[in-house]
Short mmCIF file of N, CA and C in Angstrom, two decimals:
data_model
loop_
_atom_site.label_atom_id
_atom_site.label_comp_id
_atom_site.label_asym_id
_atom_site.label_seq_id
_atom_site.Cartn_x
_atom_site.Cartn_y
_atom_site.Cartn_z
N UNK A 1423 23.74 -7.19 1.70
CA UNK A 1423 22.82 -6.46 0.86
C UNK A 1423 21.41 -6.59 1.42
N UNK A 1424 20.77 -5.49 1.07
CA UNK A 1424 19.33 -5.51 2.18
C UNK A 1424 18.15 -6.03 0.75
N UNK A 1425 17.86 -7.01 1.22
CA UNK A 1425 16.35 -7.64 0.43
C UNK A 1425 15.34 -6.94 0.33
N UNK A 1426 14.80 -5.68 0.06
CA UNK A 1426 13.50 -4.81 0.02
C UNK A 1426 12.45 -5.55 -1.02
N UNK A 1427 11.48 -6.00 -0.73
CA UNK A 1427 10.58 -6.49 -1.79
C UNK A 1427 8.90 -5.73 -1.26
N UNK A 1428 8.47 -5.24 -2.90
CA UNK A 1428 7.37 -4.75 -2.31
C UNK A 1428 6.42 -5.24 -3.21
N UNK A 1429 5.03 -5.06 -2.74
CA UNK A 1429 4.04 -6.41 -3.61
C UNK A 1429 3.09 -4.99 -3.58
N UNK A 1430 2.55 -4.89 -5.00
CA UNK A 1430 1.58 -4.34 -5.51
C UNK A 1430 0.52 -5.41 -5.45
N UNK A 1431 -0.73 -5.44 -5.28
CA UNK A 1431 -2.37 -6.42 -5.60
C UNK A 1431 -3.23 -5.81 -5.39
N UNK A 1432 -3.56 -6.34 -6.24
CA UNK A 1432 -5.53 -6.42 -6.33
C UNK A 1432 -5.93 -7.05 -5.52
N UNK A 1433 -7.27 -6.24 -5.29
CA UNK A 1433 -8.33 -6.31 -4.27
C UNK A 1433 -8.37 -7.61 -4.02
N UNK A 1434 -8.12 -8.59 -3.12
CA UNK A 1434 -8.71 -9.74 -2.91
C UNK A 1434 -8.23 -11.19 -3.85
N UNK A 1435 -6.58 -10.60 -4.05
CA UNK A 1435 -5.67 -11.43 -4.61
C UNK A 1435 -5.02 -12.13 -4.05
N UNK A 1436 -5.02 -11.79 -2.54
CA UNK A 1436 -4.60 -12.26 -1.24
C UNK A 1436 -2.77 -12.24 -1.22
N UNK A 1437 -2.87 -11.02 -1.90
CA UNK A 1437 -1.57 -10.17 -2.19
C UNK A 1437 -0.39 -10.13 -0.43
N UNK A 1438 -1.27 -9.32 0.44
CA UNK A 1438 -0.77 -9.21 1.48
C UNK A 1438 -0.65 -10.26 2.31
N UNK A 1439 -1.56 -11.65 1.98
CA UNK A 1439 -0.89 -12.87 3.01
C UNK A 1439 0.31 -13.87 2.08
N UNK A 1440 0.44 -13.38 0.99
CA UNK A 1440 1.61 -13.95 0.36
C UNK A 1440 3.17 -13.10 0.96
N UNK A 1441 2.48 -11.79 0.55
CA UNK A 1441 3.69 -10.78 1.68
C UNK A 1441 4.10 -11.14 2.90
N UNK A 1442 3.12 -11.90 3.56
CA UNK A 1442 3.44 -12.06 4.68
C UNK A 1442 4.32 -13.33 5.08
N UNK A 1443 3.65 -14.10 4.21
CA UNK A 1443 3.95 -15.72 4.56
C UNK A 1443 5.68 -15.45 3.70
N UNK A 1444 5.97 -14.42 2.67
CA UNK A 1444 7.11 -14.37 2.51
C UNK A 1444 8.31 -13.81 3.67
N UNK A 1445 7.70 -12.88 3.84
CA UNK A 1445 8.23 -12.14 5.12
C UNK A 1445 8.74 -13.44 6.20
N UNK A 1446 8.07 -14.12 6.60
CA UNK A 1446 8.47 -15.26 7.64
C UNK A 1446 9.44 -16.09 7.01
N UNK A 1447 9.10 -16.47 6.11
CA UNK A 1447 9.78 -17.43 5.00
C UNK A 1447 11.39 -16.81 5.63
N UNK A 1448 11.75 -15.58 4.89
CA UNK A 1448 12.96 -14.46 4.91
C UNK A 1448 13.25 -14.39 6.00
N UNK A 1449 12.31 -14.15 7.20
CA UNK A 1449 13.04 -14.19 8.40
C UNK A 1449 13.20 -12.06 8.27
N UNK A 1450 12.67 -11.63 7.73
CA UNK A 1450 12.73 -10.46 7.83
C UNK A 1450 11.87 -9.49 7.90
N UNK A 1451 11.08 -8.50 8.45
CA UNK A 1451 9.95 -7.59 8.59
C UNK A 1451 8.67 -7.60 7.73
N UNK A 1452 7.20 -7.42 7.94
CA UNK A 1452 6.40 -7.14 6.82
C UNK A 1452 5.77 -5.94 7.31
N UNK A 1453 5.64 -5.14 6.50
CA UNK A 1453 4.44 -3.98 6.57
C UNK A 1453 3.80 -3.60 5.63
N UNK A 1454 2.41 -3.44 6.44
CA UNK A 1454 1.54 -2.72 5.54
C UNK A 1454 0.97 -1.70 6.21
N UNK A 1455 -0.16 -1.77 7.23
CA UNK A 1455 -1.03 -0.93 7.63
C UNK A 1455 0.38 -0.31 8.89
N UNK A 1456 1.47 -0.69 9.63
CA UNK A 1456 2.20 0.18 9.99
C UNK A 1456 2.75 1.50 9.32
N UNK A 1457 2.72 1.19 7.90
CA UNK A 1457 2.60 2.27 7.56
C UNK A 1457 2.21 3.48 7.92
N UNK A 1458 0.46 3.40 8.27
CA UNK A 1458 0.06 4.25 8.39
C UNK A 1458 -0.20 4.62 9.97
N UNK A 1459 0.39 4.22 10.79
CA UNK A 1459 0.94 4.42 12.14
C UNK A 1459 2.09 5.44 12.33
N UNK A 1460 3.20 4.59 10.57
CA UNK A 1460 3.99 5.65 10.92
C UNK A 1460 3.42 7.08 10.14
N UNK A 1461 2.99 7.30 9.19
CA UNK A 1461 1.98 7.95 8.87
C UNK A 1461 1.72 9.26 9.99
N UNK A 1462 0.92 8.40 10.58
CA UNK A 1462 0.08 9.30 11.46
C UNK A 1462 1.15 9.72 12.61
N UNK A 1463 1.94 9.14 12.86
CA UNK A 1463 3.10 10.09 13.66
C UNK A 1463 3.50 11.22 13.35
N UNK A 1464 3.90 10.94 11.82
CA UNK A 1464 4.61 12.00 11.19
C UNK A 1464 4.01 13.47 11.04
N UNK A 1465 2.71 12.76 10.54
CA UNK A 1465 1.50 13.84 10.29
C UNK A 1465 0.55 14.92 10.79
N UNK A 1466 0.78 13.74 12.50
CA UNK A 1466 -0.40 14.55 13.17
C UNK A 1466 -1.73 13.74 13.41
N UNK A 1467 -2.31 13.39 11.85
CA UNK A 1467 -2.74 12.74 11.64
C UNK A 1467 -4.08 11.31 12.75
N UNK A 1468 -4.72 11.39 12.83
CA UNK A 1468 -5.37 10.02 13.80
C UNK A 1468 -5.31 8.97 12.28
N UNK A 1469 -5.15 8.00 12.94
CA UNK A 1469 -4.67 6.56 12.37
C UNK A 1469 -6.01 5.98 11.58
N UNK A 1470 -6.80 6.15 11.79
CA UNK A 1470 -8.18 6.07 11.13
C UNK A 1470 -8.41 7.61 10.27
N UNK A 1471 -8.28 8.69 10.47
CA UNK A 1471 -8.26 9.33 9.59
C UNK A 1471 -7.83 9.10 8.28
N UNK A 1472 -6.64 8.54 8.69
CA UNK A 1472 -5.63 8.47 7.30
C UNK A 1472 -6.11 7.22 6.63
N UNK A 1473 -6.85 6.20 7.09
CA UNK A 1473 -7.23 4.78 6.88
C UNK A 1473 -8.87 4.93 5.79
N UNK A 1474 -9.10 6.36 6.90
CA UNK A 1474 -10.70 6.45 5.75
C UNK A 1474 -10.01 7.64 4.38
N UNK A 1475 -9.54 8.55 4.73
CA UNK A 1475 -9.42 8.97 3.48
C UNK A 1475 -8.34 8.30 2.32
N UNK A 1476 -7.04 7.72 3.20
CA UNK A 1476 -6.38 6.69 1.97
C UNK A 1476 -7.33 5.95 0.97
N UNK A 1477 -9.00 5.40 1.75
CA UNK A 1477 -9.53 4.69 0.78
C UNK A 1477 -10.17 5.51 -0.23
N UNK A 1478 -10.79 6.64 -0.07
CA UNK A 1478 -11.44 8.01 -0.87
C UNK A 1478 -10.49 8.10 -1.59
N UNK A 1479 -8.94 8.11 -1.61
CA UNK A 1479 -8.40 8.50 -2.80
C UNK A 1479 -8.35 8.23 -4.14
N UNK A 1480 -8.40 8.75 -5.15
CA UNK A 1480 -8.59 8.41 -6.31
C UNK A 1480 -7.40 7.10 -7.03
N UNK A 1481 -6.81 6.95 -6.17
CA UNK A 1481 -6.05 6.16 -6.40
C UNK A 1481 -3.64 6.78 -6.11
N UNK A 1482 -3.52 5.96 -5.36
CA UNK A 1482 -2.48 6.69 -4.55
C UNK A 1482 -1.43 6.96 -5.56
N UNK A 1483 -1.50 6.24 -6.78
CA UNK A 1483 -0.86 6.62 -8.02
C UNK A 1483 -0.66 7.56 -8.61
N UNK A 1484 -1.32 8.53 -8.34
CA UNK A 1484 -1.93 10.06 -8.71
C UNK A 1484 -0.88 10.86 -8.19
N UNK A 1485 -0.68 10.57 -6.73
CA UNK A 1485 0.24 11.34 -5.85
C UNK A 1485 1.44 10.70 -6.39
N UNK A 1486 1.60 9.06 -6.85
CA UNK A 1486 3.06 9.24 -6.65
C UNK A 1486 3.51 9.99 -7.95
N UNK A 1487 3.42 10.04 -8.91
CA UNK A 1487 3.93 10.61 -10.51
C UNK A 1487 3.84 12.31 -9.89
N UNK A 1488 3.33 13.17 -9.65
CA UNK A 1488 3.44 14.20 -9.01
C UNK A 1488 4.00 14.47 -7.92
N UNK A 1489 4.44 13.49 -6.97
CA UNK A 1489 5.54 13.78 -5.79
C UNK A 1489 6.81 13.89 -6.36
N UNK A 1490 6.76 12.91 -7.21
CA UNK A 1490 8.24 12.86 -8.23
C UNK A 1490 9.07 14.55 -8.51
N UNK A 1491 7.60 15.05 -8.73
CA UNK A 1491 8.49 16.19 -9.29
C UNK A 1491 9.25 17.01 -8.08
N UNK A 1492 8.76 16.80 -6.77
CA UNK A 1492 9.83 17.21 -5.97
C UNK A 1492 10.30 16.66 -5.06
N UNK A 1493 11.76 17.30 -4.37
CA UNK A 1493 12.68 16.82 -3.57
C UNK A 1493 12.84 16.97 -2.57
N UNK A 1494 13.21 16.62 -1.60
CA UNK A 1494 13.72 16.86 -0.43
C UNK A 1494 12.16 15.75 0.85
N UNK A 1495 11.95 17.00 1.51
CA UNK A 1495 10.56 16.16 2.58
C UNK A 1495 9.47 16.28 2.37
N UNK A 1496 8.94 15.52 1.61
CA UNK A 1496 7.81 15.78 0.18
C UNK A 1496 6.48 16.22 1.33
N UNK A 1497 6.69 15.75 2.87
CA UNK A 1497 5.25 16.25 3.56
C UNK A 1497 5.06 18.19 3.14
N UNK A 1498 6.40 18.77 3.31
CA UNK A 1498 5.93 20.20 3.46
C UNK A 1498 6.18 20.44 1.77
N UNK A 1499 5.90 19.77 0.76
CA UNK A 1499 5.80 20.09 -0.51
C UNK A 1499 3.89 20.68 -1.03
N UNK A 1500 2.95 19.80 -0.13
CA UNK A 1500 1.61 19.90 -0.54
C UNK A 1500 0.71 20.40 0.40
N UNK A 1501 -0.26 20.44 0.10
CA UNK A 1501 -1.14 21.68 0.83
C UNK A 1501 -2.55 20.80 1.52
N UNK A 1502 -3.13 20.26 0.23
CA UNK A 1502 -4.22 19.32 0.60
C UNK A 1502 -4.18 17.97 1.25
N UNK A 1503 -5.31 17.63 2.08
CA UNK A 1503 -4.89 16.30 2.86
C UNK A 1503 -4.39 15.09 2.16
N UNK A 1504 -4.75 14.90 1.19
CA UNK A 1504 -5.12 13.24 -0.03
C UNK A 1504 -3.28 13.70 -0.26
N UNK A 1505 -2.68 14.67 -0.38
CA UNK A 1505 -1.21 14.73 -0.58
C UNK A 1505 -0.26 14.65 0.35
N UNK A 1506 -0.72 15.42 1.25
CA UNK A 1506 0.15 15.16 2.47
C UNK A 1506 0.12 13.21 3.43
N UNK A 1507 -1.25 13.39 2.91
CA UNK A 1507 -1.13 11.98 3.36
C UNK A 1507 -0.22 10.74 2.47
N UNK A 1508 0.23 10.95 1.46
CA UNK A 1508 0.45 10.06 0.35
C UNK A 1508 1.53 10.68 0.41
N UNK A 1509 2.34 11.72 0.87
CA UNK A 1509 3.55 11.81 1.50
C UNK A 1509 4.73 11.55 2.75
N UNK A 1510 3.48 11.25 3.69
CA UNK A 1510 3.84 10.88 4.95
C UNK A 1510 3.97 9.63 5.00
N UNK A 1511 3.12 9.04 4.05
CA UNK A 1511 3.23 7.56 4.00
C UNK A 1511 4.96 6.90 2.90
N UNK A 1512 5.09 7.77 1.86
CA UNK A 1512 6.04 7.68 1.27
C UNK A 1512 7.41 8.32 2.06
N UNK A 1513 7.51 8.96 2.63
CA UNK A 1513 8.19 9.06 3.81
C UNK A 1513 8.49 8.35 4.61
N UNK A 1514 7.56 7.21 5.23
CA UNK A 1514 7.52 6.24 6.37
C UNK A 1514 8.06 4.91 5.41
N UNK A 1515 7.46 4.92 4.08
CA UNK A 1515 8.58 3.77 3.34
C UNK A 1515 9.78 3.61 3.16
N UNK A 1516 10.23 5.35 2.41
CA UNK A 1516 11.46 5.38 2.64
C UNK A 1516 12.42 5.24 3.58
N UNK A 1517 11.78 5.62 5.22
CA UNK A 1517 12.91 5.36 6.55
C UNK A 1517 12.70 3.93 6.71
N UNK A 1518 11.97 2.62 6.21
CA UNK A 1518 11.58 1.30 6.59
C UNK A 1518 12.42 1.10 5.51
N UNK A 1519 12.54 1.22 4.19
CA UNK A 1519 13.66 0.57 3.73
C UNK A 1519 15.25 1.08 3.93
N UNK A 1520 15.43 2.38 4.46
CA UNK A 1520 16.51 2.09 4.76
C UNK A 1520 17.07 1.58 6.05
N UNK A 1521 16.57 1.21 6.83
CA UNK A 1521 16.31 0.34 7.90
C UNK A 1521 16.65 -1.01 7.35
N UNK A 1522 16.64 -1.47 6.15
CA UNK A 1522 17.23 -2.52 6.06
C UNK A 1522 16.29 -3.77 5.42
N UNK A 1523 16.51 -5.11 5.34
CA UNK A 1523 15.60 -6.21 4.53
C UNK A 1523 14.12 -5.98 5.01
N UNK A 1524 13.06 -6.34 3.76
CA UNK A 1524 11.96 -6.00 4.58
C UNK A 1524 10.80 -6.20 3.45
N UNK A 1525 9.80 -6.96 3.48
CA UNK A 1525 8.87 -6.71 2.69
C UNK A 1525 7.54 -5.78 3.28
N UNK A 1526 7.02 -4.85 1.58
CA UNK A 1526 6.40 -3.80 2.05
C UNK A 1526 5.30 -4.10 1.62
N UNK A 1527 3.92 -4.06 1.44
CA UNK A 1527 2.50 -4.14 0.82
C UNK A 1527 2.03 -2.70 0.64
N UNK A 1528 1.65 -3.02 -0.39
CA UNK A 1528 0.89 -1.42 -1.14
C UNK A 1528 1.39 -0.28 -1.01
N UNK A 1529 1.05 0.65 -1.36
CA UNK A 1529 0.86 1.98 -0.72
C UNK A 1529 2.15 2.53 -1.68
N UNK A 1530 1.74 1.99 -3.11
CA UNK A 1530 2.93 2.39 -4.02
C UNK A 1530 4.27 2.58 -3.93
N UNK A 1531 4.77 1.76 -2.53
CA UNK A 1531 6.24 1.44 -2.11
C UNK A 1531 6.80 1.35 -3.71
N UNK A 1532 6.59 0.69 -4.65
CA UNK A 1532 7.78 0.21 -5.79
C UNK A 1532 7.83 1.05 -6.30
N UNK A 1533 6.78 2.80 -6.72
CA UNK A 1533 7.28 3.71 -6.97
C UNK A 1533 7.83 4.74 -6.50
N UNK A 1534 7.60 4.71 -5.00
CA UNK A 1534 8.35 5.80 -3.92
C UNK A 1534 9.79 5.08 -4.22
N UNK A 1535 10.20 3.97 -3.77
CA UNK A 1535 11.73 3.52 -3.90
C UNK A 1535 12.37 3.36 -5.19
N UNK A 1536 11.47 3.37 -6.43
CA UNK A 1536 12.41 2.99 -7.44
C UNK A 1536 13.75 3.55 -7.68
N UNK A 1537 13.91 5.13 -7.17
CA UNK A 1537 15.33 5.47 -7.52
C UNK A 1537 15.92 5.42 -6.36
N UNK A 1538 15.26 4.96 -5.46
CA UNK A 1538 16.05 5.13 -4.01
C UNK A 1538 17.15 3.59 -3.87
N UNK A 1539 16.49 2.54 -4.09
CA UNK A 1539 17.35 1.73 -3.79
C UNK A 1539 16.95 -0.06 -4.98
N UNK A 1540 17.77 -0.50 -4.46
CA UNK A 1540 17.64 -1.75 -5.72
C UNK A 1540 16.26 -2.73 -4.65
N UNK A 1541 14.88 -2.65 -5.63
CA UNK A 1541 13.67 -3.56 -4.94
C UNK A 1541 13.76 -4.87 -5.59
N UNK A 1542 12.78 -5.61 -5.06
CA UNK A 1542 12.38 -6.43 -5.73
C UNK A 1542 10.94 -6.63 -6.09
N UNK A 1543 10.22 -6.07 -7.13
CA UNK A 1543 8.51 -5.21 -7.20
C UNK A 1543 7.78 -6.72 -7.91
N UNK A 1544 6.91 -7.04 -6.92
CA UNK A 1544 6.17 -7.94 -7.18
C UNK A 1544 4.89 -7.68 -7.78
N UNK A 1545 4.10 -8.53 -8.61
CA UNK A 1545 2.30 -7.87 -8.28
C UNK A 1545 1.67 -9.03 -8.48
N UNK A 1546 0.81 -9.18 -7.71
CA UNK A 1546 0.37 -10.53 -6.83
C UNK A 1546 -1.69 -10.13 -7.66
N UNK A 1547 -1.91 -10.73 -8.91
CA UNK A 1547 -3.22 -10.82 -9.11
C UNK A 1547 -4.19 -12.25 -9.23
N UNK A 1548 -5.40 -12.11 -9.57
CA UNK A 1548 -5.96 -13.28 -9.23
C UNK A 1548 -7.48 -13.41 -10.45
N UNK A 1549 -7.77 -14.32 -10.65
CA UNK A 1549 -9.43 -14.51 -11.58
C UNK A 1549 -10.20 -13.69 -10.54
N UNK A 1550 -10.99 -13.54 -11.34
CA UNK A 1550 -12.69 -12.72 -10.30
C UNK A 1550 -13.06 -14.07 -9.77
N UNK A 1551 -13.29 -15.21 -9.70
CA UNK A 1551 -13.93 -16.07 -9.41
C UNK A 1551 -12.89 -16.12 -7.64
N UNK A 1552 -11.54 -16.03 -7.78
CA UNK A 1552 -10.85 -16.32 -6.99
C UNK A 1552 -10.97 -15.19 -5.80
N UNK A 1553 -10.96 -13.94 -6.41
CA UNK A 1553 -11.37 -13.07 -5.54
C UNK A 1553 -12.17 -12.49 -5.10
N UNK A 1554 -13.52 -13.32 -5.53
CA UNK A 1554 -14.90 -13.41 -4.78
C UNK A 1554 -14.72 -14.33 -3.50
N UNK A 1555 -14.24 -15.51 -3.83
CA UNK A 1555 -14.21 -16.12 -2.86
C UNK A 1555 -13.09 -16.04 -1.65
N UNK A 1556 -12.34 -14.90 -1.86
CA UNK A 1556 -11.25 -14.94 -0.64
C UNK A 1556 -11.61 -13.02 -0.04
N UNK A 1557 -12.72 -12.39 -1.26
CA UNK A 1557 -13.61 -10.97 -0.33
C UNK A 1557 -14.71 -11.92 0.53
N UNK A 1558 -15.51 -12.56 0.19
CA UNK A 1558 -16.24 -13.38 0.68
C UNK A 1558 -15.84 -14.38 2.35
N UNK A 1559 -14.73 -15.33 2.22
CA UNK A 1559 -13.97 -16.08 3.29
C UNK A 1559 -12.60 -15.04 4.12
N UNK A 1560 -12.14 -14.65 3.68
CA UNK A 1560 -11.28 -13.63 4.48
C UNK A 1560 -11.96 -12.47 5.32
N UNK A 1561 -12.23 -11.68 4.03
CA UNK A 1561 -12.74 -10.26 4.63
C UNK A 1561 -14.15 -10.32 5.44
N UNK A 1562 -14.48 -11.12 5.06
CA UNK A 1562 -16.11 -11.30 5.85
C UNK A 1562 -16.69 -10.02 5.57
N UNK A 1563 -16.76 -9.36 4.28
CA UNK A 1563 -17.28 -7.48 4.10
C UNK A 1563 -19.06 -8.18 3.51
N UNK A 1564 -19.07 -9.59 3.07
CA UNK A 1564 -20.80 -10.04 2.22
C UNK A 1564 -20.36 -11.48 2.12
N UNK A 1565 -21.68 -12.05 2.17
CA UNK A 1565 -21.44 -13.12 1.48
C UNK A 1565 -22.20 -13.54 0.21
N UNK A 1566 -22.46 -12.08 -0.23
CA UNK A 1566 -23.08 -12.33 -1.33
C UNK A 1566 -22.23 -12.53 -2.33
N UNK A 1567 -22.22 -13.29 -3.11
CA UNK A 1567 -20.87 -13.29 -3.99
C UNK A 1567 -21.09 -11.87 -5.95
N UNK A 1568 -22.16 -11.76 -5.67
CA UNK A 1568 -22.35 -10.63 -6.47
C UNK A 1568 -21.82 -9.08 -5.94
N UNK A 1569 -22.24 -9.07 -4.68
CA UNK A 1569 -21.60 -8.13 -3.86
C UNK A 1569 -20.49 -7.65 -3.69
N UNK A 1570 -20.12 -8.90 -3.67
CA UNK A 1570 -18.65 -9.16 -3.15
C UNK A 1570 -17.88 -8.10 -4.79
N UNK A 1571 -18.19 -9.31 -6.00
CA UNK A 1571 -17.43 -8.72 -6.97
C UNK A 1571 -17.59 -7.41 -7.19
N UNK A 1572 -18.95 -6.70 -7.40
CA UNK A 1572 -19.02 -5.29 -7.03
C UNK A 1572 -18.02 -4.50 -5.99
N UNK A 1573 -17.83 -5.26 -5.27
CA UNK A 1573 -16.99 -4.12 -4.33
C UNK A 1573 -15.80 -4.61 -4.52
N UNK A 1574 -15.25 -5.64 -5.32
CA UNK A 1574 -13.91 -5.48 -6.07
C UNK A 1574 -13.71 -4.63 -7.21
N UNK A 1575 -14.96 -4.90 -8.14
CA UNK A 1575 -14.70 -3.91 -9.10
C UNK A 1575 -14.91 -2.29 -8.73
N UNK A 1576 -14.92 -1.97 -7.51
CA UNK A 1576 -15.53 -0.79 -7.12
C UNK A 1576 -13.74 0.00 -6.56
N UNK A 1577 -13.19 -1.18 -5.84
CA UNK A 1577 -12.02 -0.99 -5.07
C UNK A 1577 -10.65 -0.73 -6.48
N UNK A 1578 -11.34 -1.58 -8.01
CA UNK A 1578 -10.20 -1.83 -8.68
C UNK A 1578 -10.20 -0.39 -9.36
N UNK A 1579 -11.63 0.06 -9.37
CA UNK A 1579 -11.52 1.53 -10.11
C UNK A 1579 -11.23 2.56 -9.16
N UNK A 1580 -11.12 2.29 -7.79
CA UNK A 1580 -10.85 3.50 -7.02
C UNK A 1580 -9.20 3.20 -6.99
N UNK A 1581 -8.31 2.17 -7.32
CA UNK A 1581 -6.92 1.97 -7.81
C UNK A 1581 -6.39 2.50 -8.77
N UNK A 1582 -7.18 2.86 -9.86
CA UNK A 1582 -6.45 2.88 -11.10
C UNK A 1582 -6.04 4.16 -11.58
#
C-alpha cells in the first residue's frame, strides 16, 4: 500500500522541514517546490513565473473547490493564468502520487487527492511568537521581529 501524506502549514510553522525530516524518517520522496518544475513543464510556464504569481494568488483554495467541478485534464478546463497554474500543479500531484509512497507540502495536495486515493492530511501550525522566530532564523526575509509577524500575517491572509 502506498503511504501518500500531505502537510498543509502556516507561514513559518516549519511545516515543510517536518515534511521533510518525515520523508527521510519513511525512507520515501518529499516534494514541494518540484512541484512547480513539474508545473512548469507541463505548462510552458518559466519556473519563477509560476513561483511569483502562485504567491499573488488569492489563495490556491479558490482554485481547488472550482476545479472540482470538472473532469478529466483540468489544465485545458481554464482560461486565466492563476487557474491554469493551480491546475498544472494539481496535475503534477496527481502523477507524484500515483507514482507511489511520498510526502507532499502545500499546494492543496489533500484537496486535489481527496477522492483520488486514501492520504494521510496533516496540518502542521505554530504560536506567533514561534513563527516570528523561525521567519526571522530560517528565512532570513527581517530581523525585525515586528516585520517578520506582519509578513506572516500578510502571507496568512493571502492563504485564506
Amino acid at each position: 500500500m502506498n503511504t501518500i501524506i500531505t502537510i498543509s502549514r502556516q507561514y513559518g510553522s516549519g511545516g515543510r522541514f517536518v515534511g521533510k525530516l518525515l520523508a527521510e524518517e519513511l525512507n520515501i520522496p518529499f516534494y514541494d517546490k518540484e512541484i512547480i518544475a513539474m508545473a512548469s513543464e507541463d505548462s510552458g510556464f518559466a519556473q519563477e513565473f509560476i513561483k511569483e504569481n502562485e504567491q499573488k494568488m488569492k489563495g490556491l483554495s479558490s482554485f481547488a473547490f472550482t476545479s472540482g467541478m470538472w473532469g478529466g485534464n483540468l489544465v485545458n478546463n481554464f482560461e486565466n493564468i492563476e487557474s491554469k497554474i493551480y491546475a498544472c500543479e494539481a496535475d503534477a500531484i496527481e502523477k507524484i502520487a500515483k507514482n507511489g509512497a511520498c510526502v507532499i507540502v502545500g499546494r492543496c495536495a489533500d484537496y486535489v487527492l481527496k477522492d483520488k486515493c486514501k492520504c494521510l492530511n496533516v496540518f502542521i501550525h505554530a504560536d506567533m511568537p514561534s513563527r516570528v522566530e523561525r521567519v526571522i532564523k530560517v528565512f532570513q526575509r527581517t530581523d525585525d521581529p515586528k516585520k517578520a509577524e506582519r509578513l506572516i500575517k500578510e502571507n496568512d491572509r493571502m492563504r485564506a
